[in-house]
mmCIF file of C-alpha atoms and ligand atoms in Angstrom:
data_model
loop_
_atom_site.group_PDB
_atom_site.id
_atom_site.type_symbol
_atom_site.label_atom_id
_atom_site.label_comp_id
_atom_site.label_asym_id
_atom_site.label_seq_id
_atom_site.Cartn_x
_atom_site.Cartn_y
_atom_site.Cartn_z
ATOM 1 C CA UNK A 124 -79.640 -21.256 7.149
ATOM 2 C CA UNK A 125 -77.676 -18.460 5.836
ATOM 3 C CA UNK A 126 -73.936 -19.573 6.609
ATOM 4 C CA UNK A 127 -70.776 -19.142 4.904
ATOM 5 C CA UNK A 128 -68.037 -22.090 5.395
ATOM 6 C CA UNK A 129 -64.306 -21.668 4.852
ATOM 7 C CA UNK A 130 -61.467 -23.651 4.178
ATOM 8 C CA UNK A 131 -63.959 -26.757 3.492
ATOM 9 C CA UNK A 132 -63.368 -28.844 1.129
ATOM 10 C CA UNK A 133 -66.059 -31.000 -1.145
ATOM 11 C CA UNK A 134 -66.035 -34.057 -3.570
ATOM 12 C CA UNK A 135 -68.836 -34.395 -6.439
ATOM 13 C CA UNK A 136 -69.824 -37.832 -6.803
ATOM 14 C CA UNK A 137 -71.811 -39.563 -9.839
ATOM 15 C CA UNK A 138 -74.639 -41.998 -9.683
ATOM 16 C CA UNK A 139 -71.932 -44.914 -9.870
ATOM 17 C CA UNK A 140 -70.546 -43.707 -6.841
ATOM 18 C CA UNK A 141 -67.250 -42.139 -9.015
ATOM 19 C CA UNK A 142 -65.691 -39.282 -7.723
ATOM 20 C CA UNK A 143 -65.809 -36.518 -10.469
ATOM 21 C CA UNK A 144 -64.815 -33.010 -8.766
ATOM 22 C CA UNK A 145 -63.225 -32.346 -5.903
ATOM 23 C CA UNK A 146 -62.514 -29.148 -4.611
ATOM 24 C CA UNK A 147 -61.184 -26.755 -1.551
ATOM 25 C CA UNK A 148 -61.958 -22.874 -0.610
ATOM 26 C CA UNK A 149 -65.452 -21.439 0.182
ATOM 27 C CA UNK A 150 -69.421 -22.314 0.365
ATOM 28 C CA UNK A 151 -72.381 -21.207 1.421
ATOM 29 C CA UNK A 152 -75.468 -22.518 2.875
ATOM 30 C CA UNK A 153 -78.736 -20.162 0.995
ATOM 31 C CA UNK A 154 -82.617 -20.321 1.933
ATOM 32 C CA UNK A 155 -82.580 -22.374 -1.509
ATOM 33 C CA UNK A 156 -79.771 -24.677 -0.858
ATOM 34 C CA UNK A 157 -75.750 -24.480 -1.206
ATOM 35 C CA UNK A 158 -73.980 -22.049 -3.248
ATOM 36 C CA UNK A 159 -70.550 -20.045 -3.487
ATOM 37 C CA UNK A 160 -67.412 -20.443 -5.082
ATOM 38 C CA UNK A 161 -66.564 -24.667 -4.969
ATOM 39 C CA UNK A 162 -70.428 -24.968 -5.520
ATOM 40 C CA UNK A 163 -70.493 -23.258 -8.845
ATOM 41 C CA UNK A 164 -67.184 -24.693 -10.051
ATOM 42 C CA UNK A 165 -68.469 -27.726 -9.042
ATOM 43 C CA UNK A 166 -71.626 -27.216 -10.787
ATOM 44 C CA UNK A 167 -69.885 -27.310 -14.242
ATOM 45 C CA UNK A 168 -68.730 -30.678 -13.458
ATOM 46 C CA UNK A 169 -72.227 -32.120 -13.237
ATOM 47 C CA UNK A 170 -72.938 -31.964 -16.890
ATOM 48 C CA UNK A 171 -75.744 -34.660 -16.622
ATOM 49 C CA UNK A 172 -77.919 -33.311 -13.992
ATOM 50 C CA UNK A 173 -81.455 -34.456 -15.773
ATOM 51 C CA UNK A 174 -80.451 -37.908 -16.083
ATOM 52 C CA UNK A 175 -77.277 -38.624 -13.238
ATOM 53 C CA UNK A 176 -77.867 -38.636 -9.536
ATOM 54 C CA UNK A 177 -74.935 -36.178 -8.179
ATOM 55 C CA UNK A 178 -74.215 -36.238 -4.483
ATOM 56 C CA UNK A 179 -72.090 -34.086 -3.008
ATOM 57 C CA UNK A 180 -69.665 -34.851 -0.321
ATOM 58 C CA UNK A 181 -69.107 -31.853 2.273
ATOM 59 C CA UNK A 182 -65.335 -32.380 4.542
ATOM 60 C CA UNK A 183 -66.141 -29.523 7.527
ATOM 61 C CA UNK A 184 -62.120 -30.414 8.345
ATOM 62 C CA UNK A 185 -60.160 -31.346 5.237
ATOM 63 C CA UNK A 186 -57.242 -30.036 7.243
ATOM 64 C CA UNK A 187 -57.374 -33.188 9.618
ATOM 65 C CA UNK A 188 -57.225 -37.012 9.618
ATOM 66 C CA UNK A 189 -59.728 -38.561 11.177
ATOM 67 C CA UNK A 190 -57.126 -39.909 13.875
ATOM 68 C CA UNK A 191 -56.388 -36.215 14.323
ATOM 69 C CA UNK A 192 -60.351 -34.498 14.449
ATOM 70 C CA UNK A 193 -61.128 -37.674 17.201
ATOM 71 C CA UNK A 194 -58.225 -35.986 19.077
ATOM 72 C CA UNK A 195 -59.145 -32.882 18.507
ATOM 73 C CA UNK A 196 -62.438 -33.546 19.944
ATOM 74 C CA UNK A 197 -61.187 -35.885 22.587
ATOM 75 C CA UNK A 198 -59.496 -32.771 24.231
ATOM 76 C CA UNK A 199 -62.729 -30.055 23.840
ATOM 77 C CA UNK A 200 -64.366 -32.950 25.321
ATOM 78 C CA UNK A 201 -61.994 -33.403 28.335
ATOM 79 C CA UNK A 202 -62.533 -29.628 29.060
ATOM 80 C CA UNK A 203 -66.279 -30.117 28.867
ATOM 81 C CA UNK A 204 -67.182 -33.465 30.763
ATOM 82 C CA UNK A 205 -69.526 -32.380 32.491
ATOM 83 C CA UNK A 206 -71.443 -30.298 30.073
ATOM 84 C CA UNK A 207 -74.278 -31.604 27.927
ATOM 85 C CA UNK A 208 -73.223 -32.423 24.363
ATOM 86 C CA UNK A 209 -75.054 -29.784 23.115
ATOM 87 C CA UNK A 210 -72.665 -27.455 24.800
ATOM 88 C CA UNK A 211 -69.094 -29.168 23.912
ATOM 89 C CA UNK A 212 -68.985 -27.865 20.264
ATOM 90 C CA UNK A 213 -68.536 -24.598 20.066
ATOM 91 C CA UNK A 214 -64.797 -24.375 19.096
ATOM 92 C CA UNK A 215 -65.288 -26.982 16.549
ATOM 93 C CA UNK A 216 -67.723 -25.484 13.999
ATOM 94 C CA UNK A 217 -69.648 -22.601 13.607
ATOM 95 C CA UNK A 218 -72.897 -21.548 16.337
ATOM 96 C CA UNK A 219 -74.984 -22.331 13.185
ATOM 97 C CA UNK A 220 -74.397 -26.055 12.361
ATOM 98 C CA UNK A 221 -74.237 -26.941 16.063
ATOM 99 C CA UNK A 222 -77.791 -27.911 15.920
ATOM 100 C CA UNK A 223 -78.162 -29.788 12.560
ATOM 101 C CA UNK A 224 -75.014 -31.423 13.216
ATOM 102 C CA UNK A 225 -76.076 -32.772 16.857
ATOM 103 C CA UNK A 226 -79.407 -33.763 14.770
ATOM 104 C CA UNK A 227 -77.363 -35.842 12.321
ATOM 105 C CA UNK A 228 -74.997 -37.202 14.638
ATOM 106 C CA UNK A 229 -78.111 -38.410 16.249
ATOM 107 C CA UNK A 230 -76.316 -38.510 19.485
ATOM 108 C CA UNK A 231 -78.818 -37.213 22.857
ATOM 109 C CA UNK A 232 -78.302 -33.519 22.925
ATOM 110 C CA UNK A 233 -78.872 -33.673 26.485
ATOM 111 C CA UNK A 234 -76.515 -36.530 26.860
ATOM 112 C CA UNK A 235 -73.344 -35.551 29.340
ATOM 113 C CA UNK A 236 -69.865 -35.066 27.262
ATOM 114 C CA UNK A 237 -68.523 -37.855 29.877
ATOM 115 C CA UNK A 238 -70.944 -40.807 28.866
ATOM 116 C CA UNK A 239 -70.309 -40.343 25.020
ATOM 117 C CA UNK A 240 -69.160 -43.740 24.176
ATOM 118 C CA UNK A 241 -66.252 -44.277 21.375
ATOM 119 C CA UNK A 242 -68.029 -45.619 18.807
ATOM 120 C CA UNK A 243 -70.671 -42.370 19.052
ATOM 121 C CA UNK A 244 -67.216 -40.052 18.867
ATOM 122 C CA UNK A 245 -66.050 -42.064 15.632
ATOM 123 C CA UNK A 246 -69.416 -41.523 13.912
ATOM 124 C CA UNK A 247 -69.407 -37.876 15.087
ATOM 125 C CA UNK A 248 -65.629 -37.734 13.426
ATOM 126 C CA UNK A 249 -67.061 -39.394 10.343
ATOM 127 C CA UNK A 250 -69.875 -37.052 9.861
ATOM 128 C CA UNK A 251 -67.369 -33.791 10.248
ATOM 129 C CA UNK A 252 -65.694 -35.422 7.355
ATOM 130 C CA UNK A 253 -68.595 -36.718 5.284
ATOM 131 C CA UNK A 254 -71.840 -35.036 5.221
ATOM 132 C CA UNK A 255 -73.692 -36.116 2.452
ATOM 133 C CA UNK A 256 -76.120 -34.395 0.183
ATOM 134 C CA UNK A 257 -78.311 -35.372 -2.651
ATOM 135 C CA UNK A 258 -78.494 -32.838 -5.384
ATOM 136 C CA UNK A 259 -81.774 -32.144 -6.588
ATOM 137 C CA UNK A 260 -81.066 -29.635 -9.250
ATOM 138 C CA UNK A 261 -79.497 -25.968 -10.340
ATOM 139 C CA UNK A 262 -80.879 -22.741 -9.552
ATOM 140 C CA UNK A 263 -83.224 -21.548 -12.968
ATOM 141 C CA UNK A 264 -81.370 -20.282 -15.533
ATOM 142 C CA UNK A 265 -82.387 -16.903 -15.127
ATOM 143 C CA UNK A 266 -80.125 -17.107 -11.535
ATOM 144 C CA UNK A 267 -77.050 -18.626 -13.743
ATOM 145 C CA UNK A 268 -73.876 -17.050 -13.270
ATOM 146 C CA UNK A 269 -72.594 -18.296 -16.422
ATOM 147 C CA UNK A 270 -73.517 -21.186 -19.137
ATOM 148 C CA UNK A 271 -72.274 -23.565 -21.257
ATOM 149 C CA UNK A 272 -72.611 -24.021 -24.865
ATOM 150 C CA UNK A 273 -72.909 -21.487 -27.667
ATOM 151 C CA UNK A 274 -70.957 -21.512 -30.575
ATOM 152 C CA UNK A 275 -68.406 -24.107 -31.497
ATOM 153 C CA UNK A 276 -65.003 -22.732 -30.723
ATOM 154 C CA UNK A 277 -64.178 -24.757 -33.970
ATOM 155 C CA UNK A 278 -66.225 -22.391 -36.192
ATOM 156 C CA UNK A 279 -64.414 -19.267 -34.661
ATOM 157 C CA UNK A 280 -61.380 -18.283 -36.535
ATOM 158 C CA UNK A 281 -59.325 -17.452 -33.303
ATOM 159 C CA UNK A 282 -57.205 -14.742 -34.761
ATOM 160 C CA UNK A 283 -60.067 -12.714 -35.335
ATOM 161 C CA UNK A 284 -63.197 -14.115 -33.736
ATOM 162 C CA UNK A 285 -64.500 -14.109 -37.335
ATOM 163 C CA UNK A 286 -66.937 -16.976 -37.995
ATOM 164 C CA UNK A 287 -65.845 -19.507 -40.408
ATOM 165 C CA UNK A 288 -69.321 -19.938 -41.665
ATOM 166 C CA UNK A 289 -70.236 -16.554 -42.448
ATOM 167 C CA UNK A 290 -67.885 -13.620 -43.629
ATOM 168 C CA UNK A 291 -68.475 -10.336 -41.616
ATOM 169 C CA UNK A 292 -69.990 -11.697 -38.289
ATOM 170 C CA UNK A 293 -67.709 -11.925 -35.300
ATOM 171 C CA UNK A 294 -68.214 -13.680 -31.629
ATOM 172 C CA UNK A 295 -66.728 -12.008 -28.410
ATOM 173 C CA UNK A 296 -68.237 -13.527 -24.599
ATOM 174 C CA UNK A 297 -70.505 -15.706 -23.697
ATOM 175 C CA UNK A 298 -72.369 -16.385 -26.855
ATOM 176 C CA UNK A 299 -69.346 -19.112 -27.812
ATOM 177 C CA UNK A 300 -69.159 -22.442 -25.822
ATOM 178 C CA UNK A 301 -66.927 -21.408 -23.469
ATOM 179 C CA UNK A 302 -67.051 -21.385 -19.622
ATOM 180 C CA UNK A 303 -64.681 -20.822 -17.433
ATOM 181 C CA UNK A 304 -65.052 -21.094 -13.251
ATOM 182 C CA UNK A 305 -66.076 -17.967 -11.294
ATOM 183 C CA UNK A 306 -63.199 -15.371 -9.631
ATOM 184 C CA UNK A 307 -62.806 -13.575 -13.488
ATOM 185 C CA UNK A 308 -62.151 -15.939 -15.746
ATOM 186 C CA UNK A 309 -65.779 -15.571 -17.795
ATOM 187 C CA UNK A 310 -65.080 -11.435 -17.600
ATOM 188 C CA UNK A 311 -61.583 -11.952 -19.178
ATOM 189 C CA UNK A 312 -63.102 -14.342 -22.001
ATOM 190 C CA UNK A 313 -65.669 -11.273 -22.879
ATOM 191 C CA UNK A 314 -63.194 -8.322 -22.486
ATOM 192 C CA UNK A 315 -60.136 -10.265 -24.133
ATOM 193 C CA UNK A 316 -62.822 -11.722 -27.540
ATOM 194 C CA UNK A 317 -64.689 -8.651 -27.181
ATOM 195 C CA UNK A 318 -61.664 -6.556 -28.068
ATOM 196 C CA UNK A 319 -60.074 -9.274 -30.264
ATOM 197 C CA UNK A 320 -63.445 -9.327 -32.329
ATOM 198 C CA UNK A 321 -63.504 -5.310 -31.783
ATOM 199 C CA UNK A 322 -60.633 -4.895 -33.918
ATOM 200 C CA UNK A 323 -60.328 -7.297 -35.904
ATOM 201 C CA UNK A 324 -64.018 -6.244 -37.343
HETATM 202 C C1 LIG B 154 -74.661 -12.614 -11.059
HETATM 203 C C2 LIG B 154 -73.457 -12.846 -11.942
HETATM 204 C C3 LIG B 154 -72.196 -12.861 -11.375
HETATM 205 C C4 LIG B 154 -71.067 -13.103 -12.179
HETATM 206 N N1 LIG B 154 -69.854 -13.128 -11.592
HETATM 207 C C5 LIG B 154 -68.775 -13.315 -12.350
HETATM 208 C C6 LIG B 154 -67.481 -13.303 -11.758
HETATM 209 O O1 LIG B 154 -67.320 -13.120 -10.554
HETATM 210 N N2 LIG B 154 -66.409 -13.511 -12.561
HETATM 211 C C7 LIG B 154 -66.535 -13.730 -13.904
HETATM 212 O O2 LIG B 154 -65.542 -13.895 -14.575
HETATM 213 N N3 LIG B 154 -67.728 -13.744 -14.486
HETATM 214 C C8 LIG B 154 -68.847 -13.548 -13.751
HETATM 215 N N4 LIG B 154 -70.076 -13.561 -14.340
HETATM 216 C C9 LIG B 154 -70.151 -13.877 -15.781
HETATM 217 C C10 LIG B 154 -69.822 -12.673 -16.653
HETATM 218 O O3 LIG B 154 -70.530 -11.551 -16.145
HETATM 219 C C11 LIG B 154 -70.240 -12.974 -18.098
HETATM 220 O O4 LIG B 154 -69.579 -14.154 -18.547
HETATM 221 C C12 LIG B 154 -69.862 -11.813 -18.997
HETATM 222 O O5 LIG B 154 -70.446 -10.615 -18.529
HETATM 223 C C13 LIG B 154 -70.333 -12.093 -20.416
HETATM 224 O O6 LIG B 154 -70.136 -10.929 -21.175
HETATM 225 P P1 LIG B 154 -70.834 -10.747 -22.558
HETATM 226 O O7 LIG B 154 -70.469 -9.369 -23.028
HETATM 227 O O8 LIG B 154 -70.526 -11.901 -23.432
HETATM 228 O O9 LIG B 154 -72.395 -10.860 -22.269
HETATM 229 P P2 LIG B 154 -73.311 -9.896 -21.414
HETATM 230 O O10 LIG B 154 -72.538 -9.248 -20.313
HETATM 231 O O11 LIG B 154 -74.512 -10.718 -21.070
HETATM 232 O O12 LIG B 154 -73.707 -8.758 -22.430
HETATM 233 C C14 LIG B 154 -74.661 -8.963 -23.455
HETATM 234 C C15 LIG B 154 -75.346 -7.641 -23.671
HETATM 235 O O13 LIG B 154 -76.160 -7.747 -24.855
HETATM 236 C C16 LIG B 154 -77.393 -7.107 -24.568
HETATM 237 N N5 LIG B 154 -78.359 -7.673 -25.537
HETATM 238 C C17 LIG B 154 -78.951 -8.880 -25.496
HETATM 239 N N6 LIG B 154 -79.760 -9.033 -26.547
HETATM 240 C C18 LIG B 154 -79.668 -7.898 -27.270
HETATM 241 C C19 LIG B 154 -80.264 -7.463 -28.485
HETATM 242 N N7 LIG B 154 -81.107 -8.244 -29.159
HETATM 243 N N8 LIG B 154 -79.939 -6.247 -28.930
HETATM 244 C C20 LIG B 154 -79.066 -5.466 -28.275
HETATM 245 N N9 LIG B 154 -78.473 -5.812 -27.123
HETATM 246 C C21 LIG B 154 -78.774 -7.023 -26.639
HETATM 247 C C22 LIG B 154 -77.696 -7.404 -23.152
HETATM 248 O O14 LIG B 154 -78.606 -6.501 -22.618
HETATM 249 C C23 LIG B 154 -76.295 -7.257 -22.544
HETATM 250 O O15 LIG B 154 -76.034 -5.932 -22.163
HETATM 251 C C24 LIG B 154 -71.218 -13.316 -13.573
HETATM 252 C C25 LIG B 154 -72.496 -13.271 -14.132
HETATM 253 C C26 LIG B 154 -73.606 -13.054 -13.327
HETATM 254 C C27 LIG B 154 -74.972 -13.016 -13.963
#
């Protein structure tokens, strides 16, 4: 699809239905499925991805109620009435998800803005608020931005980055179990242990 959303916001859900992540900002829609910024922070959430069913929860309008998106909609509708539904949506989202959005609404594309009944309206509001997906899996590894595990911070004397185990061998980045979400935090763990270790060694 090739689309970039803003100011969306997401909830990660576990197999028990439990709500584990939630966050707000930027995604993406890639040939290979959804990525960008609350998609990799959220990724770090779902530690259990072999053996838990994730799903995650996509809010096109977190801005809005649903009281407030039906009204929203009510009045692009009153200035379309006469226009085939297909047609009616193209202050509300993006030219992109028009189409996959009528298809999951599952409302006639053809069907006139006037004869849209209430009930079709409500599950159109509940759909901009709740589109579901199933997650399948991560990229490989070789596509990973950053990863978990490593060395136990426990083993690290944190003064130095000197191993307690063995004298003489230091740690700096991502070779220690630390990860940190995307927008800098992984660089400043490398450049901030790498110098620590640096000197200290
Ligand atoms: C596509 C991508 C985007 C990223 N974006 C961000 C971001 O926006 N913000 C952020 O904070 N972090 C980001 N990261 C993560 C961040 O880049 C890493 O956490 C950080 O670079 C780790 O630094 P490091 O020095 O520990 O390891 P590395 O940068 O991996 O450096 C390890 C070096 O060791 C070399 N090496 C490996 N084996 C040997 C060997 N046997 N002998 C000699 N040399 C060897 C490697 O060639 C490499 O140069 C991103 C990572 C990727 C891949």
């Amino acid at each position: 699809l090739g689309l970039t959303l803003k100011n969306i916001s997401i909830k990660v859900k576990n197999s028990k239905n439990k709500t584990i992540y939630t966050d707000f900002g930027e995604m993406m829609f890639a040939h290979f499925g959804l990525t960008g910024p609350v998609i990799l922070s959220a990724s770090a959430h779902m530690k259990n991805i072999k053996s838990e069913h994730y799903m995650i929860e996509l809010d096109l309008k977190p801005g809005l109620s649903e009281k407030q998106l039906d009204e929203r909609i009510l009045r692009d509708f009153s200035e379309n009435l006469n226009k085939d539904f297909k047609n009616s949506l193209n202050k509300l989202m993006p030219k992109k998800l028009i189409d996959p959005i009528i298809e999951m609404s599952e409302i006639d594309p053809l069907k006139k803005v006037n004869s849209i009944t209430k009930s079709e309206r409500t599950a159109l509001v509940k759909l901009l608020k709740c589109i579901k997906f199933s997650v399948v899996d991560f990229c490989p590894i070789e596509q990973a931005i950053v990863t978990s595990g490593g060395i136990n911070v426990k083993e690290i004397n944190p003064s130095t980055m000197e191993s307690k185990i063995v004298d003489g061998l230091f740690f700096a980045g991502e070779i220690i179990d630390v990860d940190a979400y995307t927008g800098g935090f992984n660089l400043q763990i490398a450049f901030s242990s790498g110098f620590l270790a640096g000197t200290s060694c």
